[in-house]
Short mmCIF file of C-alpha atoms and ligand atoms in Angstrom, two decimals:
data_model
loop_
_atom_site.label_atom_id
_atom_site.label_comp_id
_atom_site.label_asym_id
_atom_site.label_seq_id
_atom_site.Cartn_x
_atom_site.Cartn_y
_atom_site.Cartn_z
CA MET J 541 0.00 0.00 0.00
CA PRO J 542 1.48 3.37 -0.95
CA GLY J 543 1.37 5.85 1.93
CA PRO J 544 0.08 9.43 1.73
CA MET J 545 3.28 10.56 0.02
CA PHE J 546 2.19 8.93 -3.21
CA THR J 547 -1.55 9.27 -2.97
CA TYR J 548 -3.43 12.00 -4.79
CA ASP J 549 -4.68 14.53 -2.25
CA GLN J 550 -7.47 16.70 -3.60
CA GLU J 551 -7.25 19.27 -0.84
CA MET J 552 -3.50 19.78 -1.05
CA THR J 553 -3.69 19.91 -4.83
CA ASP J 554 -6.33 22.64 -4.71
CA LEU J 555 -4.30 24.52 -2.16
CA ILE J 556 -1.19 24.55 -4.34
CA PHE J 557 -2.97 25.17 -7.64
CA ASP J 558 -4.93 28.02 -6.10
CA PHE J 559 -1.73 29.51 -4.76
CA CYS J 560 -0.06 29.23 -8.16
CA ARG J 561 -3.11 30.70 -9.87
CA TRP J 562 -3.02 33.65 -7.46
CA ARG J 563 0.74 34.15 -7.94
CA LEU J 564 0.27 34.17 -11.72
CA THR J 565 -2.51 36.74 -11.40
CA ILE J 566 -0.94 39.41 -9.20
CA ASN J 567 0.03 42.40 -11.24
CA PRO J 568 2.24 44.15 -10.57
CA VAL J 569 4.14 41.61 -8.51
CA PRO J 570 5.16 43.30 -5.23
CA LEU J 571 8.89 43.64 -4.62
CA ASP J 572 8.87 42.20 -1.09
CA PHE J 573 11.81 42.66 1.19
CA GLY J 574 14.59 40.11 1.03
CA GLY J 575 16.29 39.07 4.22
CA VAL J 576 15.41 42.06 6.36
CA ALA J 577 12.67 40.58 8.57
CA GLU J 578 13.82 40.31 12.18
CA ASP J 579 11.74 37.22 12.86
CA LEU J 580 12.94 35.37 9.76
CA GLY J 581 13.09 31.68 10.49
CA VAL J 582 11.00 31.84 13.65
CA GLY J 583 8.64 28.90 13.53
CA LEU J 584 10.55 27.00 10.85
CA GLU J 585 11.80 24.39 13.22
CA GLY J 586 8.41 23.18 14.35
CA LEU J 587 7.27 22.62 10.77
CA LEU J 588 9.78 19.92 10.01
CA ASN J 589 9.06 17.14 12.50
CA ASP J 590 8.76 13.37 12.64
CA ASP J 591 5.08 13.13 11.79
CA GLY J 592 4.48 15.86 9.27
CA SER J 593 2.49 19.11 9.34
CA SER J 594 -0.68 20.12 7.57
CA PRO J 595 -0.03 21.40 4.02
CA ALA J 596 -2.22 24.44 4.75
CA VAL J 597 -0.06 25.38 7.72
CA VAL J 598 3.22 24.91 5.85
CA LEU J 599 2.00 26.80 2.79
CA ASP J 600 0.70 29.60 4.97
CA TYR J 601 4.11 29.88 6.61
CA TYR J 602 5.76 29.99 3.20
CA ASP J 603 3.35 32.66 1.99
CA LYS J 604 3.52 34.91 5.04
CA LYS J 605 7.05 34.46 6.30
CA LEU J 606 9.30 33.07 3.58
CA ALA J 607 7.96 34.51 0.33
CA THR J 608 8.04 38.04 1.71
CA ALA J 609 11.70 37.55 2.58
CA ILE J 610 12.50 36.85 -1.09
CA VAL J 611 12.78 39.93 -3.29
CA SER J 612 10.60 39.27 -6.35
CA VAL J 613 12.99 39.26 -9.28
CA ASP J 614 9.93 39.30 -11.54
CA SER J 615 8.60 42.58 -10.16
CA PRO J 616 8.64 45.36 -12.77
CA ARG J 617 10.28 47.49 -10.06
CA PHE J 618 13.24 45.11 -9.77
CA LEU J 619 15.97 46.92 -11.72
CA SER J 620 19.08 45.50 -10.05
CA PHE J 621 21.55 42.83 -11.18
CA ILE J 622 19.70 41.12 -14.04
CA PRO J 623 15.93 40.97 -13.41
CA ALA J 624 13.64 38.20 -14.63
CA ALA J 625 10.31 38.32 -16.38
CA PRO J 626 9.26 34.79 -17.28
CA THR J 627 6.29 34.64 -19.64
CA LYS J 628 3.02 33.28 -18.30
CA ALA J 629 3.17 30.37 -20.74
CA SER J 630 6.69 29.45 -19.67
CA LEU J 631 5.74 29.51 -15.99
CA LEU J 632 2.71 27.34 -16.60
CA PHE J 633 4.63 24.84 -18.65
CA ASP J 634 7.35 24.69 -16.03
CA MET J 635 4.62 23.31 -13.78
CA VAL J 636 3.89 20.66 -16.40
CA VAL J 637 7.56 19.71 -16.48
CA SER J 638 7.48 19.36 -12.69
CA ALA J 639 4.18 17.52 -12.49
CA SER J 640 5.36 15.10 -15.16
CA SER J 641 8.86 14.62 -13.67
CA LEU J 642 10.31 15.33 -17.08
CA GLN J 643 13.97 14.65 -17.42
CA GLY J 644 16.00 15.18 -20.55
CA THR J 645 19.09 13.13 -19.97
CA SER J 646 19.28 10.73 -22.87
CA TRP J 647 17.56 10.13 -26.17
CA LEU J 648 16.75 6.58 -25.12
CA GLU J 649 14.61 7.81 -22.23
CA ALA J 650 13.51 11.29 -23.27
CA ALA J 651 13.57 11.78 -27.03
CA GLY J 652 10.27 13.65 -26.93
CA ALA J 653 11.61 16.26 -24.53
CA ILE J 654 15.00 16.53 -26.18
CA ILE J 655 13.66 17.01 -29.71
CA ALA J 656 11.60 20.00 -28.51
CA GLU J 657 14.51 21.47 -26.54
CA ASN J 658 16.67 21.06 -29.62
CA GLN J 659 14.16 23.00 -31.69
CA VAL J 660 14.83 25.98 -29.42
CA LEU J 661 18.60 25.42 -29.52
CA SER J 662 18.43 25.36 -33.32
CA LEU J 663 16.56 28.65 -33.31
CA LEU J 664 19.20 30.21 -31.06
CA ALA J 665 21.99 28.83 -33.26
CA LYS J 666 20.27 30.22 -36.34
CA GLN J 667 19.87 33.66 -34.72
CA ALA J 668 23.59 33.52 -33.95
CA GLY J 669 24.36 32.78 -37.59
CA LEU J 670 25.62 29.23 -37.05
CA ASP J 671 24.79 26.45 -39.48
CA SER J 672 22.65 23.41 -38.86
CA HIS J 673 25.54 21.36 -37.47
CA ALA J 674 25.56 23.50 -34.33
CA GLY J 675 24.12 21.96 -31.21
CA GLY J 676 24.40 21.69 -27.46
CA CYS J 677 22.09 21.51 -24.52
CA PHE J 678 20.36 23.47 -21.80
CA VAL J 679 22.20 23.71 -18.50
CA SER J 680 21.31 25.29 -15.17
CA GLY J 681 22.91 28.68 -15.75
CA GLY J 682 25.54 30.70 -17.51
CA SER J 683 28.17 29.64 -15.01
CA LEU J 684 27.78 25.97 -15.85
CA GLY J 685 27.58 26.88 -19.54
CA ASN J 686 30.87 28.77 -19.41
CA LEU J 687 32.50 25.99 -17.40
CA SER J 688 31.37 23.30 -19.85
CA ALA J 689 32.36 25.27 -22.96
CA LEU J 690 35.77 26.15 -21.57
CA THR J 691 36.42 22.56 -20.50
CA THR J 692 35.74 21.51 -24.08
CA ALA J 693 37.99 24.32 -25.34
CA ARG J 694 40.82 23.27 -23.05
CA ASP J 695 40.67 19.63 -24.15
CA HIS J 696 40.53 20.70 -27.77
CA GLY J 697 43.53 22.98 -27.23
CA ARG J 698 45.47 20.09 -25.72
CA ARG J 699 44.65 17.85 -28.67
CA GLN J 700 45.51 20.54 -31.21
CA HIS J 701 48.80 21.42 -29.58
CA PRO J 702 50.76 18.34 -28.57
CA GLU J 703 53.87 20.54 -28.60
CA LEU J 704 52.49 22.32 -25.50
CA GLN J 705 52.51 19.17 -23.43
CA GLY J 706 53.78 19.90 -19.94
CA ARG J 707 53.10 23.62 -20.28
CA ARG J 708 50.13 25.53 -18.90
CA LEU J 709 47.44 26.50 -21.39
CA ARG J 710 45.79 29.91 -21.31
CA PHE J 711 42.73 31.72 -22.62
CA ALA J 712 42.74 35.42 -23.39
CA VAL J 713 39.92 37.14 -21.49
CA SER J 714 38.91 40.75 -21.15
CA GLU J 715 39.23 42.33 -17.73
CA GLU J 716 35.45 42.86 -18.00
CA ALA J 717 34.65 39.14 -18.33
CA HIS J 718 32.01 37.87 -15.91
CA SER J 719 33.28 36.43 -12.62
CA SER J 720 32.00 32.99 -13.64
CA VAL J 721 34.69 32.89 -16.35
CA ALA J 722 37.48 33.30 -13.79
CA LYS J 723 35.77 30.68 -11.64
CA ALA J 724 35.57 28.27 -14.58
CA LEU J 725 39.25 28.77 -15.41
CA HIS J 726 40.08 28.09 -11.78
CA VAL J 727 38.10 24.85 -11.84
CA ILE J 728 39.70 23.61 -15.07
CA ASP J 729 43.14 24.80 -13.98
CA VAL J 730 43.75 27.03 -16.99
CA ASP J 731 45.34 30.47 -16.67
CA ALA J 732 43.99 33.73 -18.04
CA LEU J 733 45.82 36.23 -20.14
CA VAL J 734 43.86 39.24 -18.93
CA VAL J 735 43.58 41.79 -21.70
CA PRO J 736 43.23 45.40 -20.51
CA THR J 737 40.61 47.45 -22.35
CA ILE J 738 40.44 51.17 -22.91
CA ASP J 739 36.66 51.55 -22.88
CA HIS J 740 35.56 48.32 -21.18
CA ARG J 741 35.06 46.74 -24.61
CA LEU J 742 37.52 44.14 -25.88
CA THR J 743 38.79 44.99 -29.35
CA LEU J 744 41.06 43.09 -31.70
CA ALA J 745 43.77 45.75 -31.39
CA GLU J 746 43.80 45.26 -27.61
CA LEU J 747 43.96 41.49 -27.95
CA GLU J 748 46.81 41.71 -30.45
CA ALA J 749 48.69 44.18 -28.27
CA ALA J 750 48.37 41.89 -25.24
CA LEU J 751 49.58 38.88 -27.24
CA ALA J 752 52.48 40.88 -28.69
CA ALA J 753 53.57 42.01 -25.24
CA ASP J 754 53.34 38.50 -23.79
CA PRO J 755 56.44 36.29 -23.51
CA GLU J 756 54.50 33.09 -24.27
CA PRO J 757 51.67 33.90 -26.69
CA GLU J 758 51.80 30.36 -28.11
CA THR J 759 50.24 29.02 -24.89
CA VAL J 760 47.05 31.01 -25.52
CA VAL J 761 44.65 28.57 -27.18
CA GLY J 762 41.38 30.45 -26.96
CA VAL J 763 39.64 33.79 -26.50
CA VAL J 764 36.64 34.46 -24.25
CA ALA J 765 34.60 37.48 -25.27
CA THR J 766 31.41 38.93 -23.81
CA GLY J 767 28.22 39.74 -25.68
CA GLY J 768 26.77 42.19 -23.18
CA THR J 769 28.63 42.73 -19.91
CA THR J 770 26.43 42.30 -16.88
CA ASN J 771 27.37 45.60 -15.31
CA ALA J 772 27.11 47.82 -18.37
CA GLY J 773 25.68 45.86 -21.32
CA ILE J 774 28.83 46.38 -23.36
CA ILE J 775 29.43 44.06 -26.30
CA ASP J 776 33.02 43.23 -27.27
CA ASP J 777 34.11 43.60 -30.88
CA LEU J 778 32.87 40.12 -31.69
CA GLU J 779 33.15 40.49 -35.44
CA ASP J 780 36.88 41.26 -35.58
CA LEU J 781 37.75 38.98 -32.67
CA GLY J 782 35.86 36.13 -34.31
CA ILE J 783 37.54 36.52 -37.69
CA TYR J 784 40.92 36.66 -35.98
CA CYS J 785 40.28 33.55 -33.89
CA ARG J 786 39.15 31.54 -36.90
CA ALA J 787 42.22 32.61 -38.86
CA LYS J 788 44.59 31.75 -35.99
CA GLY J 789 42.90 28.52 -34.91
CA LEU J 790 42.02 29.94 -31.48
CA TRP J 791 38.86 28.68 -29.74
CA PHE J 792 36.34 31.54 -29.72
CA HIS J 793 33.86 31.44 -26.85
CA VAL J 794 31.32 34.21 -26.32
CA ASP J 795 29.49 34.71 -23.04
CA CYS J 796 26.08 36.13 -23.98
CA ALA J 797 24.38 35.06 -20.76
CA TYR J 798 22.59 38.38 -20.43
CA GLY J 799 23.07 40.10 -23.80
CA GLY J 800 22.08 37.12 -25.94
CA GLY J 801 18.50 38.35 -25.84
CA ALA J 802 19.63 41.09 -28.21
CA MET J 803 19.86 38.45 -30.96
CA PHE J 804 16.11 39.05 -31.13
CA SER J 805 16.31 42.84 -31.16
CA SER J 806 15.09 44.47 -34.36
CA THR J 807 17.58 47.33 -33.86
CA HIS J 808 20.62 45.87 -32.04
CA SER J 809 21.07 42.30 -33.27
CA HIS J 810 23.86 43.40 -35.61
CA LEU J 811 26.04 44.01 -32.53
CA LEU J 812 26.07 40.23 -32.10
CA SER J 813 26.77 39.42 -35.75
CA GLY J 814 30.23 38.13 -34.77
CA LEU J 815 28.52 35.17 -33.08
CA ARG J 816 28.67 33.45 -36.45
CA TYR J 817 32.39 32.85 -35.81
CA VAL J 818 32.09 31.24 -32.39
CA ASP J 819 33.21 27.77 -31.45
CA SER J 820 30.88 27.99 -28.47
CA PHE J 821 28.55 30.49 -26.86
CA ILE J 822 26.02 30.68 -24.06
CA VAL J 823 22.82 32.61 -23.53
CA ASP J 824 20.61 32.50 -20.43
CA PRO J 825 16.95 32.33 -21.42
CA HIS J 826 16.26 32.83 -17.69
CA LYS J 827 17.53 36.36 -18.17
CA TRP J 828 16.51 38.24 -21.30
CA LEU J 829 14.56 35.50 -23.06
CA TYR J 830 11.80 35.40 -20.48
CA ALA J 831 12.17 31.80 -19.28
CA PRO J 832 11.86 30.64 -15.67
CA PHE J 833 15.01 29.83 -13.68
CA ASP J 834 17.12 27.71 -14.28
CA CYS J 835 17.72 27.82 -17.97
CA ALA J 836 20.89 28.51 -19.92
CA ALA J 837 21.56 27.45 -23.49
CA LEU J 838 25.03 26.19 -24.39
CA LEU J 839 25.85 25.88 -28.08
CA TYR J 840 28.83 24.57 -30.01
CA ARG J 841 29.70 25.12 -33.66
CA ASP J 842 30.85 21.49 -33.79
CA PRO J 843 29.22 19.57 -30.96
CA ARG J 844 31.32 16.49 -31.70
CA ILE J 845 34.24 18.24 -30.03
CA ALA J 846 32.25 18.63 -26.81
CA LYS J 847 31.18 15.01 -27.02
CA ALA J 848 34.80 13.95 -26.89
CA THR J 849 35.06 15.73 -23.54
CA PHE J 850 31.75 14.90 -21.90
CA THR J 851 30.57 11.46 -22.98
CA GLN J 852 30.46 9.40 -19.84
CA ASN J 853 31.46 5.83 -20.09
CA ALA J 854 30.08 3.55 -17.45
CA ALA J 855 28.83 0.04 -17.82
CA TYR J 856 25.28 1.02 -16.94
CA LEU J 857 25.31 3.92 -19.41
CA ASP J 858 26.54 2.02 -22.46
CA ILE J 859 23.00 1.42 -23.60
CA ILE J 860 22.24 5.14 -24.07
CA HIS J 861 24.94 5.47 -26.74
CA SER J 862 24.02 4.09 -30.13
CA ASP J 863 25.04 4.93 -33.66
CA SER J 864 21.65 6.28 -34.61
CA LYS J 865 21.84 9.57 -36.44
CA GLU J 866 19.10 11.49 -34.75
CA GLU J 867 20.12 10.35 -31.28
CA TRP J 868 21.10 13.32 -29.13
CA ASN J 869 22.17 12.96 -25.53
CA PRO J 870 22.32 16.35 -23.78
CA THR J 871 24.47 14.67 -21.19
CA ASP J 872 27.26 14.44 -23.81
CA TYR J 873 27.68 18.22 -24.09
CA ALA J 874 28.10 19.59 -20.56
CA MET J 875 29.09 18.83 -17.01
CA HIS J 876 25.95 17.00 -15.97
CA LEU J 877 24.17 13.67 -16.26
CA THR J 878 20.61 13.63 -14.94
CA ARG J 879 18.94 16.86 -15.93
CA ARG J 880 15.53 18.46 -15.80
CA ALA J 881 13.99 19.05 -19.23
CA ARG J 882 14.45 22.72 -18.48
CA GLY J 883 14.28 23.82 -22.10
CA LEU J 884 10.62 22.85 -22.44
CA ALA J 885 9.24 25.93 -20.68
CA ILE J 886 10.76 28.31 -23.23
CA TRP J 887 9.88 25.90 -26.03
CA PHE J 888 6.20 26.01 -25.10
CA SER J 889 6.27 29.77 -24.71
CA LEU J 890 7.97 30.35 -28.08
CA CYS J 891 5.42 28.07 -29.76
CA VAL J 892 2.48 29.79 -28.09
CA TYR J 893 3.44 33.44 -28.57
CA GLY J 894 5.63 33.24 -31.67
CA ILE J 895 9.07 34.74 -32.29
CA LYS J 896 7.69 38.21 -33.09
CA ALA J 897 6.40 38.61 -29.54
CA TYR J 898 9.94 38.01 -28.27
CA ILE J 899 11.32 40.60 -30.67
CA ASP J 900 8.79 43.13 -29.36
CA ALA J 901 9.61 42.37 -25.73
CA VAL J 902 13.37 42.73 -26.28
CA ASP J 903 12.83 45.96 -28.21
CA ASP J 904 10.68 47.28 -25.34
CA SER J 905 13.50 46.75 -22.85
CA ILE J 906 15.95 48.67 -25.01
CA ASN J 907 13.40 51.44 -25.52
CA ILE J 908 12.68 51.90 -21.83
CA ALA J 909 16.43 52.04 -21.15
CA ASN J 910 16.73 54.83 -23.69
CA ARG J 911 13.75 56.70 -22.26
CA ALA J 912 15.14 56.35 -18.74
CA ALA J 913 18.43 57.80 -20.00
CA ALA J 914 16.58 60.77 -21.44
CA MET J 915 14.75 61.30 -18.14
CA ILE J 916 18.06 61.20 -16.28
CA GLU J 917 19.52 63.80 -18.62
CA ASP J 918 16.56 66.03 -17.82
CA CYS J 919 17.28 65.93 -14.08
CA GLU J 920 19.55 68.67 -12.76
CA HIS J 921 21.01 66.50 -10.00
CA LEU J 922 21.59 63.38 -12.14
CA GLU J 923 23.91 62.58 -15.00
CA LEU J 924 24.55 59.61 -17.27
CA VAL J 925 27.88 57.88 -16.72
CA ARG J 926 27.72 56.69 -20.33
CA ASP J 927 25.09 56.16 -22.98
CA PRO J 928 22.87 53.17 -22.23
CA SER J 929 24.04 49.91 -23.73
CA LEU J 930 21.42 47.28 -24.54
CA SER J 931 19.02 47.58 -21.59
CA ILE J 932 21.44 48.88 -18.96
CA VAL J 933 21.76 52.47 -17.78
CA LEU J 934 24.61 53.72 -15.60
CA PHE J 935 24.12 57.09 -13.95
CA ARG J 936 25.24 59.15 -10.99
CA ARG J 937 23.59 61.39 -8.44
CA LYS J 938 25.91 64.37 -8.39
CA GLY J 939 27.62 64.78 -5.03
CA TRP J 940 26.52 61.53 -3.41
CA SER J 941 28.87 59.41 -1.31
CA ASP J 942 28.91 55.60 -1.20
CA GLN J 943 26.86 55.75 2.00
CA GLN J 944 24.22 57.96 0.43
CA TYR J 945 23.75 55.54 -2.47
CA SER J 946 23.45 52.61 -0.14
CA ALA J 947 21.06 54.35 2.27
CA TRP J 948 18.94 55.46 -0.69
CA SER J 949 18.84 51.93 -2.11
CA THR J 950 17.77 50.44 1.23
CA GLN J 951 15.04 53.06 1.68
CA LEU J 952 13.78 52.52 -1.88
CA LEU J 953 13.19 48.85 -1.16
CA GLN J 954 11.75 49.63 2.25
CA ASP J 955 9.19 51.89 0.57
CA GLN J 956 8.60 49.23 -2.12
CA ILE J 957 9.28 51.80 -4.84
CA GLY J 958 12.13 49.95 -6.45
CA PHE J 959 14.99 47.54 -6.01
CA VAL J 960 17.99 49.38 -7.39
CA THR J 961 21.38 48.50 -5.95
CA PRO J 962 24.40 50.72 -6.54
CA THR J 963 27.33 49.44 -8.58
CA LYS J 964 30.98 50.38 -9.06
CA TRP J 965 32.26 52.03 -12.19
CA GLU J 966 35.92 52.91 -12.56
CA GLY J 967 36.21 52.90 -8.80
CA GLU J 968 33.20 55.16 -8.23
CA THR J 969 29.92 54.12 -6.65
CA ILE J 970 27.07 54.90 -9.04
CA ALA J 971 23.46 53.92 -9.72
CA ARG J 972 22.46 51.34 -12.29
CA PHE J 973 19.21 50.30 -13.94
CA ALA J 974 18.90 46.95 -15.70
CA PHE J 975 15.66 46.71 -17.64
CA LEU J 976 13.98 43.67 -19.02
CA HIS J 977 10.51 43.48 -17.54
CA PRO J 978 8.02 44.54 -20.23
CA GLU J 979 5.79 46.08 -17.55
CA THR J 980 8.33 48.47 -16.13
CA THR J 981 6.78 51.85 -16.93
CA GLU J 982 8.19 55.33 -17.35
CA ALA J 983 6.07 56.35 -14.36
CA MET J 984 7.89 53.78 -12.19
CA VAL J 985 11.25 55.09 -13.40
CA ALA J 986 10.16 58.68 -12.70
CA GLU J 987 9.03 57.68 -9.22
CA ILE J 988 12.44 56.17 -8.52
CA LEU J 989 14.37 59.12 -9.94
CA ALA J 990 12.28 61.53 -7.84
CA THR J 991 13.63 59.89 -4.68
CA MET J 992 17.15 60.98 -5.66
CA ALA J 993 16.42 64.72 -5.65
C1 PLP R 1433 24.54 36.16 -15.38
C2 PLP R 1433 25.79 36.02 -16.15
C3 PLP R 1433 26.60 34.88 -16.04
C4 PLP R 1433 26.29 33.78 -15.05
O1 PLP R 1433 25.11 33.15 -15.38
P1 PLP R 1433 24.28 32.36 -14.26
O2 PLP R 1433 23.06 31.94 -15.01
O3 PLP R 1433 24.00 33.35 -13.17
O4 PLP R 1433 25.12 31.23 -13.80
C5 PLP R 1433 27.72 34.77 -16.84
N1 PLP R 1433 28.04 35.76 -17.69
C6 PLP R 1433 27.31 36.88 -17.81
C7 PLP R 1433 27.74 37.92 -18.80
C8 PLP R 1433 26.16 37.04 -17.05
O5 PLP R 1433 25.42 38.16 -17.18
#
């Protein structure tokens, strides 16, 4: 006899579905407060006990105590870090993936999930300008995507350069590369040739200068560029870097975790045209492609190279590898084995709304960034630090100290007007807006700016 754990419970099901229905309805989503509540955690202990607690009691505790201590990344007033704005269809289908326990590990078990995920990966590859041989898989986030791509690049570098045996390999990276790139290099024990940039944007001239000044340029086997820095939305000179890397046989990896959404922009996609030269790139649909967490796409120009790195050989796994042509095992392309079919939520959403709706949403984010910049220019006490790039705006409140920015940011959240954390730019503390929620309005931006007078 199965116990209650595996028995359908009408009441609990209604409770959860009603909660989800309510959460999907609230508009605008309130910011909530993050970890500021003094009584956070009070009462948690009693809930987890030997005999179980009533679902209504546990859910009520979550709703009242825990959820309010989580800042809602999907609030249109969340303009810090990189916000999130998952589409309604993607959120709903994520529930289907959960309720159906959908995994997407191997073709043998999950061809139906994988073929749909691959339809999305093909679309992303096509937007990037890669041909139909490109492929990869969805991973949990950009960090795991970068790690997996760079592991493949390192192995490939080793194979291509037997003469470097016994020496340390390196990748050239811009000083603006995301922290996850340094972390990945640390994990795979590869060094960085850090290329200084004049205007935070890696150019070919800067790469060539760094290589020319380096005593061991032959140990550099790849270049990591960024398609939209997280702090400022700046896109490296992908076109020239890409052409150079192809000519020199250097692995070209582009981190588009945030900026990859701009592949769908009707006005800015050309800035990513150099993606057609990549050996690998990543984009996080859980950022600017409106998918729920955790969803990052990892793509390779020639996925066979990644397969050489990641195919796991174990007696019990032999059966998932066959010679069939359409067979595609996501597990062969990244640092994972069992995986949630996390690409299905964006697949469903793309099918339901169509690609044009995504283009409009991405365009809206860039437009509101530009309008916010214009509003900032109109304020006596504010000034732009630089022109907005993609959907990110850097600006300063003239005369403010670090403490004033941080006190202002805390108060803004306290008053539920906005979540805007200060950032650093060239050593200075400044304010930063990152837009991507289609329901962030000019009125909300004006309300935030008014608090800086
Ligand atoms: C967010 C981000 C990452 C890390 O992605 P996660 O999904 O948070 O792991 C890497 N690179 C850039 C440019 C990013 O914006």
